[in-house]
Coordinates of C-alpha atoms in Angstrom, one line a residue:
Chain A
X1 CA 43.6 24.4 -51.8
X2 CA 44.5 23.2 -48.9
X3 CA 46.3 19.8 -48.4
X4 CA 46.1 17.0 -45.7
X5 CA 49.3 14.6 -45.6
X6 CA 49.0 11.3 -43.7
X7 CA 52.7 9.8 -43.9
X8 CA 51.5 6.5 -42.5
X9 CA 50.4 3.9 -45.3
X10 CA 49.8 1.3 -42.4
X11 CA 50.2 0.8 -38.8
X12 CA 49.8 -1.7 -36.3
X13 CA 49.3 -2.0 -32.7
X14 CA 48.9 -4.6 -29.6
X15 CA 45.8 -5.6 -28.0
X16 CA 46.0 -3.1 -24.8
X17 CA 48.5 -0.4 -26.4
X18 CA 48.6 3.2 -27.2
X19 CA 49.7 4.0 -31.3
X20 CA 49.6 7.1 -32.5
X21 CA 48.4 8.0 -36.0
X22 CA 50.2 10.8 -37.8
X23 CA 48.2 14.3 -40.0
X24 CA 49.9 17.1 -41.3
X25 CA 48.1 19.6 -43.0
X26 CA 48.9 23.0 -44.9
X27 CA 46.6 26.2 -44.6
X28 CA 47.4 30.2 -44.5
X29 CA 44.1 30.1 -43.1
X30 CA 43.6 31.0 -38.9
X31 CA 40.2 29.4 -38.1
X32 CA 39.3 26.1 -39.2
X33 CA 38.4 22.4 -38.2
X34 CA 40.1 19.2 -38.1
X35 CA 38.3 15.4 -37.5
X36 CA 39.6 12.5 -37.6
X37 CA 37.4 9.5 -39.1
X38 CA 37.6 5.6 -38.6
X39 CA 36.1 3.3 -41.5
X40 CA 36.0 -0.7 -40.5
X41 CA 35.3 -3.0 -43.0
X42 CA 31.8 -2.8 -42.5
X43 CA 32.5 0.6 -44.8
X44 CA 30.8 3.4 -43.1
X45 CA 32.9 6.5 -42.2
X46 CA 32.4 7.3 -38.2
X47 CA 33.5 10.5 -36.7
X48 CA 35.8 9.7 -33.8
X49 CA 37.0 13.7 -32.8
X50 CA 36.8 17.0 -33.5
X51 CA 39.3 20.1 -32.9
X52 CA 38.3 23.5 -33.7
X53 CA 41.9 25.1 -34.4
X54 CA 40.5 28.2 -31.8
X55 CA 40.1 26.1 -28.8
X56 CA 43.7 25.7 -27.3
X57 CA 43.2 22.5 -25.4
X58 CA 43.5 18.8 -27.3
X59 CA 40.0 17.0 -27.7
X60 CA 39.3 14.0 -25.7
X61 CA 37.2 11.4 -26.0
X62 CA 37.2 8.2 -24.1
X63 CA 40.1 6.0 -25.4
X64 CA 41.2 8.5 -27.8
X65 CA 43.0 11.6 -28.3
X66 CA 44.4 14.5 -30.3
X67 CA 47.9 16.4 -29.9
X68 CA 47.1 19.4 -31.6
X69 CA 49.9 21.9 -32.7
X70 CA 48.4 24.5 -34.6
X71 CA 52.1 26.4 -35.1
X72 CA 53.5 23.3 -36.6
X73 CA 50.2 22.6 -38.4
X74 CA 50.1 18.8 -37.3
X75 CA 46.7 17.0 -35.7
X76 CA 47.9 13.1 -34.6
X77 CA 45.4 11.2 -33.3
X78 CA 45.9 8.8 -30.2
X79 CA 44.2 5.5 -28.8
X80 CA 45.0 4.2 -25.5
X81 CA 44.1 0.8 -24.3
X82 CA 43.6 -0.6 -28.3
X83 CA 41.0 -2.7 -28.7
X84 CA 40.4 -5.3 -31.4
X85 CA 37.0 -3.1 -32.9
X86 CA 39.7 -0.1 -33.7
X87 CA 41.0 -2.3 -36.6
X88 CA 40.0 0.3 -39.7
X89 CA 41.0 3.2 -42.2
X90 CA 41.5 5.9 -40.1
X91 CA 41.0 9.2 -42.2
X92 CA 42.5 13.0 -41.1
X93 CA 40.2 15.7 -42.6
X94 CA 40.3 19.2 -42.8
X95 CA 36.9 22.1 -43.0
X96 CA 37.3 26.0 -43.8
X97 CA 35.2 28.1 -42.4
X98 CA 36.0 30.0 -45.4
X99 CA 35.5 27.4 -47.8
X100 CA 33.1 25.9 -45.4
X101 CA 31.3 23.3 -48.3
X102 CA 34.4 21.8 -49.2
X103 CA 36.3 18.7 -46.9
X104 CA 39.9 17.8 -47.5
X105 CA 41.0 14.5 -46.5
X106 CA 44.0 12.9 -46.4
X107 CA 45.0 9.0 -47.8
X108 CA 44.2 7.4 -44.9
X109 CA 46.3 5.1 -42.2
X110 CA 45.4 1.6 -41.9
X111 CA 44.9 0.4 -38.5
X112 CA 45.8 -3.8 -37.1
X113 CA 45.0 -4.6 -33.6
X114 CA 47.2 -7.7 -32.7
X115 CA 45.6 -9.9 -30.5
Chain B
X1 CA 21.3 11.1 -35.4
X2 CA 22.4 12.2 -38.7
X3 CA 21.0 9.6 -41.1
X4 CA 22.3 10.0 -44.7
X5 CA 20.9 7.0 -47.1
X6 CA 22.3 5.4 -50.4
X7 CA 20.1 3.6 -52.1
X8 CA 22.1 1.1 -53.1
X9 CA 25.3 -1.4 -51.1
X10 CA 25.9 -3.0 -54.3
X11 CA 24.9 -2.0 -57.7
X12 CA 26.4 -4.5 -60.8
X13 CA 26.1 -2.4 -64.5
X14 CA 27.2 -3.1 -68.0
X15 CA 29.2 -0.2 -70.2
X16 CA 27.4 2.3 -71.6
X17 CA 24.1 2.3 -69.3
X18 CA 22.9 5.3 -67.4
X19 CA 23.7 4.9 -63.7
X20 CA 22.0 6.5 -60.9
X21 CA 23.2 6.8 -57.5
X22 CA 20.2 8.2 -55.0
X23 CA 21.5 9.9 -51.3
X24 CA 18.9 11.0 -48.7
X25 CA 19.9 12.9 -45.5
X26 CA 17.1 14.3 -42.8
X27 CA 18.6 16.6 -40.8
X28 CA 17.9 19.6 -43.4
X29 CA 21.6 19.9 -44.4
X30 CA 22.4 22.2 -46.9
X31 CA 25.5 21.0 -48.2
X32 CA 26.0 17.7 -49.5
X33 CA 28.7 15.6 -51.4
X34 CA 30.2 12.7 -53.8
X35 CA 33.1 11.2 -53.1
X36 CA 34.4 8.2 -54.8
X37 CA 36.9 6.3 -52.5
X38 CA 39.9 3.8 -54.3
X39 CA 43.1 2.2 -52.3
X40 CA 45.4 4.7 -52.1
X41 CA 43.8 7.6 -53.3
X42 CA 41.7 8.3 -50.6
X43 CA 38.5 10.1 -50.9
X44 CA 38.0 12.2 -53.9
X45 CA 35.4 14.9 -54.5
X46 CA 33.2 14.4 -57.4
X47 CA 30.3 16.9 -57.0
X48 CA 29.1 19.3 -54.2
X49 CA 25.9 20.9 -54.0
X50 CA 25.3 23.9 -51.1
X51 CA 21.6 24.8 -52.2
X52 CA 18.8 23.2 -54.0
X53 CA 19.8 23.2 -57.5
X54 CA 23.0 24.4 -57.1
X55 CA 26.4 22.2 -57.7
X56 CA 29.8 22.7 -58.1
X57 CA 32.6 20.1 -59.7
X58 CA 34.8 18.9 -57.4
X59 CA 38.2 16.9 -58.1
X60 CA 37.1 14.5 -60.3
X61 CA 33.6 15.2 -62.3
X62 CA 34.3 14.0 -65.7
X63 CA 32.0 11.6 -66.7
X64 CA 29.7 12.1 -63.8
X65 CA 26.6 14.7 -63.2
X66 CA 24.3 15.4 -60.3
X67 CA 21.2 16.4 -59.4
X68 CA 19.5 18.3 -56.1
X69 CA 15.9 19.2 -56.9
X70 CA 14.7 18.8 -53.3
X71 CA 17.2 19.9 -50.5
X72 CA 17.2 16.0 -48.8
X73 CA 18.2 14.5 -51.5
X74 CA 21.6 14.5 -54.1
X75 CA 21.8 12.5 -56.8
X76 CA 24.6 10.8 -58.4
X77 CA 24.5 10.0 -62.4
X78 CA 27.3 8.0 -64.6
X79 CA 25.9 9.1 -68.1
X80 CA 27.7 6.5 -69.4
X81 CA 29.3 4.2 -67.4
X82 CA 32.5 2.6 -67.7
X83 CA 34.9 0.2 -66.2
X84 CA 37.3 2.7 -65.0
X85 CA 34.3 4.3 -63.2
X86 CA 33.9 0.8 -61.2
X87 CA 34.8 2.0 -57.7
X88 CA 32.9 3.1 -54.1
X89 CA 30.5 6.0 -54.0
X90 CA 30.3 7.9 -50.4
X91 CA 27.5 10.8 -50.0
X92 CA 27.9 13.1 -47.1
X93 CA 26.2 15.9 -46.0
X94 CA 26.6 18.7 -43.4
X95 CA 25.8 21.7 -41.8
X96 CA 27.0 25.1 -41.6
X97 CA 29.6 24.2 -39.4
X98 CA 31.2 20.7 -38.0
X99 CA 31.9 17.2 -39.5
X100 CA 30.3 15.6 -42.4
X101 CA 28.2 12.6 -42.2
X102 CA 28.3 9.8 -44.5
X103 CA 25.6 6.8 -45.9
X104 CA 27.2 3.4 -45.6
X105 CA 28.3 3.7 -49.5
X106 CA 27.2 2.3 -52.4
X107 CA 30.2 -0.3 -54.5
X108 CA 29.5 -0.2 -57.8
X109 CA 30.7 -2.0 -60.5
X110 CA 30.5 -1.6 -64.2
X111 CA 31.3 -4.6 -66.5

């Protein structure tokens, strides 16, 4: 089975800065997904991007980003100008196409925003 | 949008009762999931179904069964709960291809 490492218990961040959030992942497989999820407190998981391992170029959108590298299998996700509301769980996941029912997520990073 | 619906934010049961978790989506998914979510652990994968009827065990299905007789909806069943079973539920569904969605998750706890 494939496996989805996120080496980053906790992190935190100023008001108005960039942090970066950390996913390894391990697959022999050539085609797949990768998302990256944000839970607040308020509980319910929210897609914030998607990557489709085929498409070269690093999904954007708005304030945040992904630095795909497929070779070293690693899928960090980035948030410029951090605002108080991206205080959550931020969750890496992985999808086969192969497997395509099953979803493999890793532990999770906590998120502060430092006013 | 994607709506997927638990029944239930909070649900308070004693050990030994029959617990029943309820998960709607409407977008005509065919796959849908359990996952029970803990510090530290993550999400884990309880139950999957991909079809009416059909399920597959996931990580963790000891002491829990499901149930998909109609393709919207995937239900969740302690047979008999217990405290270590105390915890929150997330359903998701999905399509064929893309990201799961998820219901706002159900925290149950069992006394």
């Amino acid at each position: 089975a494939q496996t989805v490492t996120q080496s980053q218990p906790e992190m935190s961040v100023q008001e108005a800065e960039t942090v970066t959030l950390s996913c390894t992942y391990d697959t022999s497989e050539s085609d797949y997904y990768l998302f990256w999820y944000k839970q607040p407190p308020s509980r319910q998981m929210i897609l914030v991007i998607r990557q489709e391992a085929y498409k070269q170029q690093n999904a954007t959108e708005n304030r945040f980003s992904v630095n795909f590298q497929k070779a070293a299998k690693s899928f960090s996700l980035k948030i410029s100008d951090s605002q108080l509301g991206d205080a959550a769980m931020y969750f890496c996941a992985y999808r086969s196409p192969l497997t395509g029912n099953q979803f493999y997520f890793g532990t999770g990073t906590s998120l502060t925003v430092i006013p | 949008d994607v709506k997927v619906t638990q029944s239930s934010r909070y649900l308070v049961k004693r050990t030994g009762e029959k617990v029943f978790l309820e998960c709607v989506q409407d977008m005509d998914h065919e796959n849908m999931f359990w996952y029970r979510q803990d510090p530290g652990l993550g999400l884990r994968l309880i139950y999957f179904s991909y079809d009416v009827k059909m399920k597959e065990k996931g990580d963790i299905p000891e002491g829990y069964s499901v149930s998909r007789e109609k393709k919207e909806r995937f239900s969740l069943i302690l047979e008999s709960a217990s405290t270590n079973q105390t915890s929150m539920y997330l359903c998701a569904s999905t399509g064929p291809r893309g990201p799961q969605h998820f219901g706002d998750g159900t925290r149950l706890s069992i006394l």
